[in-house]
């Protein structure tokens, strides 16, 4: 949760800025586009060396696995705002700041929630990957231990729990969507 919350808290404003301002797009988009093609799982050995095992390394892996996608997908969502909305606001004399707060943000909020909902599934997968490779607890670790001792029933329990937790997370985002953008 902390890794994805950190990712979302940084990627939402950055994505909105990149999508809104061409200068921000020119500055950040090439870097983010490059980094999103580097798999977060490839950084696991470095993260373990630099941060160690445990929760901080899981947070770092989840952050890396979701930040770039969140940012770029939110930036793209801004581009789908109808130009008439923006022209009407500027014609009525609305300041750039208020256009951002009262036109751009509300128009992209449904896409922001959907982006976070889609990308939290990937982040959830990274939790399991991180626990499979370098953790001393968690569902991924439980599955690895069950594999060592050929306990297929425990492996299935772990896989089913991962799916059920993911389903619960998806339900929470769907509820959030209904509450925030009815």
PDB file of N, CA and C in Angstrom, residues 51-93:
ATOM      1  N   UNK A  51      18.989  -1.474  -0.146  1.00  0.00           N
ATOM      2  CA  UNK A  51      17.992  -1.252   0.907  1.00  0.00           C
ATOM      3  C   UNK A  51      17.907  -2.432   1.858  1.00  0.00           C
ATOM      4  N   UNK A  52      18.184  -3.630   1.352  1.00  0.00           N
ATOM      5  CA  UNK A  52      18.085  -4.833   2.167  1.00  0.00           C
ATOM      6  C   UNK A  52      16.751  -5.526   1.955  1.00  0.00           C
ATOM      7  N   UNK A  53      16.528  -6.566   2.720  1.00  0.00           N
ATOM      8  CA  UNK A  53      15.271  -7.310   2.654  1.00  0.00           C
ATOM      9  C   UNK A  53      14.240  -6.623   3.544  1.00  0.00           C
ATOM     10  N   UNK A  54      12.990  -6.919   3.300  1.00  0.00           N
ATOM     11  CA  UNK A  54      11.940  -6.396   4.167  1.00  0.00           C
ATOM     12  C   UNK A  54      11.041  -5.400   3.468  1.00  0.00           C
ATOM     13  N   UNK A  55      10.284  -4.691   4.262  1.00  0.00           N
ATOM     14  CA  UNK A  55       9.262  -3.783   3.743  1.00  0.00           C
ATOM     15  C   UNK A  55       9.817  -2.637   2.893  1.00  0.00           C
ATOM     16  N   UNK A  56      10.897  -1.965   3.290  1.00  0.00           N
ATOM     17  CA  UNK A  56      11.394  -0.869   2.441  1.00  0.00           C
ATOM     18  C   UNK A  56      11.727  -1.301   1.016  1.00  0.00           C
ATOM     19  N   UNK A  57      12.279  -2.503   0.853  1.00  0.00           N
ATOM     20  CA  UNK A  57      12.603  -2.958  -0.500  1.00  0.00           C
ATOM     21  C   UNK A  57      11.332  -3.248  -1.292  1.00  0.00           C
ATOM     22  N   UNK A  58      10.305  -3.786  -0.644  1.00  0.00           N
ATOM     23  CA  UNK A  58       9.027  -4.018  -1.325  1.00  0.00           C
ATOM     24  C   UNK A  58       8.419  -2.690  -1.764  1.00  0.00           C
ATOM     25  N   UNK A  59       8.477  -1.696  -0.901  1.00  0.00           N
ATOM     26  CA  UNK A  59       7.944  -0.368  -1.229  1.00  0.00           C
ATOM     27  C   UNK A  59       8.667   0.201  -2.450  1.00  0.00           C
ATOM     28  N   UNK A  60       9.992   0.072  -2.465  1.00  0.00           N
ATOM     29  CA  UNK A  60      10.774   0.591  -3.599  1.00  0.00           C
ATOM     30  C   UNK A  60      10.416  -0.126  -4.900  1.00  0.00           C
ATOM     31  N   UNK A  61      10.263  -1.439  -4.853  1.00  0.00           N
ATOM     32  CA  UNK A  61       9.934  -2.204  -6.057  1.00  0.00           C
ATOM     33  C   UNK A  61       8.547  -1.836  -6.567  1.00  0.00           C
ATOM     34  N   UNK A  62       7.600  -1.713  -5.664  1.00  0.00           N
ATOM     35  CA  UNK A  62       6.236  -1.344  -6.057  1.00  0.00           C
ATOM     36  C   UNK A  62       6.221   0.063  -6.637  1.00  0.00           C
ATOM     37  N   UNK A  63       6.966   0.968  -6.018  1.00  0.00           N
ATOM     38  CA  UNK A  63       7.061   2.336  -6.543  1.00  0.00           C
ATOM     39  C   UNK A  63       7.604   2.322  -7.966  1.00  0.00           C
ATOM     40  N   UNK A  64       8.722   1.633  -8.172  1.00  0.00           N
ATOM     41  CA  UNK A  64       9.323   1.572  -9.507  1.00  0.00           C
ATOM     42  C   UNK A  64       8.406   0.907 -10.521  1.00  0.00           C
ATOM     43  N   UNK A  65       7.669  -0.092 -10.079  1.00  0.00           N
ATOM     44  CA  UNK A  65       6.802  -0.829 -10.981  1.00  0.00           C
ATOM     45  C   UNK A  65       5.546  -0.095 -11.392  1.00  0.00           C
ATOM     46  N   UNK A  66       5.163   0.954 -10.657  1.00  0.00           N
ATOM     47  CA  UNK A  66       3.905   1.638 -10.975  1.00  0.00           C
ATOM     48  C   UNK A  66       4.053   3.117 -11.314  1.00  0.00           C
ATOM     49  N   UNK A  67       5.089   3.764 -10.842  1.00  0.00           N
ATOM     50  CA  UNK A  67       5.220   5.217 -11.009  1.00  0.00           C
ATOM     51  C   UNK A  67       5.228   5.653 -12.469  1.00  0.00           C
ATOM     52  N   UNK A  68       6.027   5.021 -13.290  1.00  0.00           N
ATOM     53  CA  UNK A  68       6.195   5.468 -14.677  1.00  0.00           C
ATOM     54  C   UNK A  68       4.912   5.265 -15.488  1.00  0.00           C
ATOM     55  N   UNK A  69       4.268   4.127 -15.284  1.00  0.00           N
ATOM     56  CA  UNK A  69       3.010   3.878 -15.994  1.00  0.00           C
ATOM     57  C   UNK A  69       1.919   4.840 -15.536  1.00  0.00           C
ATOM     58  N   UNK A  70       1.802   5.031 -14.231  1.00  0.00           N
ATOM     59  CA  UNK A  70       0.808   5.975 -13.719  1.00  0.00           C
ATOM     60  C   UNK A  70       1.001   7.354 -14.336  1.00  0.00           C
ATOM     61  N   UNK A  71       2.220   7.836 -14.288  1.00  0.00           N
ATOM     62  CA  UNK A  71       2.510   9.192 -14.757  1.00  0.00           C
ATOM     63  C   UNK A  71       2.164   9.360 -16.233  1.00  0.00           C
ATOM     64  N   UNK A  72       2.630   8.449 -17.066  1.00  0.00           N
ATOM     65  CA  UNK A  72       2.410   8.593 -18.506  1.00  0.00           C
ATOM     66  C   UNK A  72       0.944   8.388 -18.893  1.00  0.00           C
ATOM     67  N   UNK A  73       0.254   7.484 -18.217  1.00  0.00           N
ATOM     68  CA  UNK A  73      -1.167   7.269 -18.538  1.00  0.00           C
ATOM     69  C   UNK A  73      -2.013   8.469 -18.116  1.00  0.00           C
ATOM     70  N   UNK A  74      -1.668   9.091 -17.001  1.00  0.00           N
ATOM     71  CA  UNK A  74      -2.396  10.283 -16.564  1.00  0.00           C
ATOM     72  C   UNK A  74      -2.091  11.453 -17.493  1.00  0.00           C
ATOM     73  N   UNK A  75      -0.847  11.576 -17.931  1.00  0.00           N
ATOM     74  CA  UNK A  75      -0.496  12.629 -18.892  1.00  0.00           C
ATOM     75  C   UNK A  75      -1.300  12.456 -20.179  1.00  0.00           C
ATOM     76  N   UNK A  76      -1.460  11.224 -20.636  1.00  0.00           N
ATOM     77  CA  UNK A  76      -2.258  10.965 -21.835  1.00  0.00           C
ATOM     78  C   UNK A  76      -3.728  11.293 -21.616  1.00  0.00           C
ATOM     79  N   UNK A  77      -4.232  11.066 -20.411  1.00  0.00           N
ATOM     80  CA  UNK A  77      -5.638  11.354 -20.120  1.00  0.00           C
ATOM     81  C   UNK A  77      -5.948  12.839 -20.288  1.00  0.00           C
ATOM     82  N   UNK A  78      -4.982  13.684 -19.964  1.00  0.00           N
ATOM     83  CA  UNK A  78      -5.185  15.135 -20.101  1.00  0.00           C
ATOM     84  C   UNK A  78      -5.400  15.503 -21.565  1.00  0.00           C
ATOM     85  N   UNK A  79      -4.747  14.799 -22.456  1.00  0.00           N
ATOM     86  CA  UNK A  79      -4.837  15.114 -23.881  1.00  0.00           C
ATOM     87  C   UNK A  79      -6.208  14.811 -24.471  1.00  0.00           C
ATOM     88  N   UNK A  80      -7.023  14.038 -23.759  1.00  0.00           N
ATOM     89  CA  UNK A  80      -8.354  13.690 -24.258  1.00  0.00           C
ATOM     90  C   UNK A  80      -9.450  14.613 -23.738  1.00  0.00           C
ATOM     91  N   UNK A  81      -9.067  15.662 -23.033  1.00  0.00           N
ATOM     92  CA  UNK A  81     -10.062  16.650 -22.608  1.00  0.00           C
ATOM     93  C   UNK A  81     -10.535  17.391 -23.854  1.00  0.00           C
ATOM     94  N   UNK A  82     -11.833  17.508 -24.037  1.00  0.00           N
ATOM     95  CA  UNK A  82     -12.315  18.236 -25.219  1.00  0.00           C
ATOM     96  C   UNK A  82     -11.769  19.664 -25.252  1.00  0.00           C
ATOM     97  N   UNK A  83     -11.235  20.039 -26.395  1.00  0.00           N
ATOM     98  CA  UNK A  83     -10.658  21.382 -26.550  1.00  0.00           C
ATOM     99  C   UNK A  83     -11.699  22.466 -26.294  1.00  0.00           C
ATOM    100  N   UNK A  84     -12.970  22.166 -26.549  1.00  0.00           N
ATOM    101  CA  UNK A  84     -14.033  23.147 -26.295  1.00  0.00           C
ATOM    102  C   UNK A  84     -14.101  23.528 -24.823  1.00  0.00           C
ATOM    103  N   UNK A  85     -13.837  22.600 -23.931  1.00  0.00           N
ATOM    104  CA  UNK A  85     -13.834  22.902 -22.495  1.00  0.00           C
ATOM    105  C   UNK A  85     -12.791  23.962 -22.178  1.00  0.00           C
ATOM    106  N   UNK A  86     -11.608  23.767 -22.717  1.00  0.00           N
ATOM    107  CA  UNK A  86     -10.503  24.682 -22.443  1.00  0.00           C
ATOM    108  C   UNK A  86     -10.738  26.042 -23.097  1.00  0.00           C
ATOM    109  N   UNK A  87     -11.178  26.020 -24.364  1.00  0.00           N
ATOM    110  CA  UNK A  87     -11.444  27.287 -25.063  1.00  0.00           C
ATOM    111  C   UNK A  87     -12.540  28.082 -24.355  1.00  0.00           C
ATOM    112  N   UNK A  88     -13.587  27.402 -23.912  1.00  0.00           N
ATOM    113  CA  UNK A  88     -14.685  28.086 -23.222  1.00  0.00           C
ATOM    114  C   UNK A  88     -14.185  28.726 -21.927  1.00  0.00           C
ATOM    115  N   UNK A  89     -13.377  28.000 -21.183  1.00  0.00           N
ATOM    116  CA  UNK A  89     -12.862  28.542 -19.924  1.00  0.00           C
ATOM    117  C   UNK A  89     -11.982  29.762 -20.174  1.00  0.00           C
ATOM    118  N   UNK A  90     -11.076  29.668 -21.145  1.00  0.00           N
ATOM    119  CA  UNK A  90     -10.199  30.800 -21.434  1.00  0.00           C
ATOM    120  C   UNK A  90     -10.986  31.975 -22.008  1.00  0.00           C
ATOM    121  N   UNK A  91     -12.012  31.699 -22.816  1.00  0.00           N
ATOM    122  CA  UNK A  91     -12.849  32.765 -23.374  1.00  0.00           C
ATOM    123  C   UNK A  91     -13.576  33.516 -22.266  1.00  0.00           C
ATOM    124  N   UNK A  92     -13.969  32.789 -21.237  1.00  0.00           N
ATOM    125  CA  UNK A  92     -14.661  33.409 -20.107  1.00  0.00           C
ATOM    126  C   UNK A  92     -13.700  34.088 -19.134  1.00  0.00           C
ATOM    127  N   UNK A  93     -12.423  34.075 -19.440  1.00  0.00           N
ATOM    128  CA  UNK A  93     -11.449  34.788 -18.630  1.00  0.00           C
ATOM    129  C   UNK A  93     -10.920  34.028 -17.429  1.00  0.00           C
TER     130      UNK A  93
END
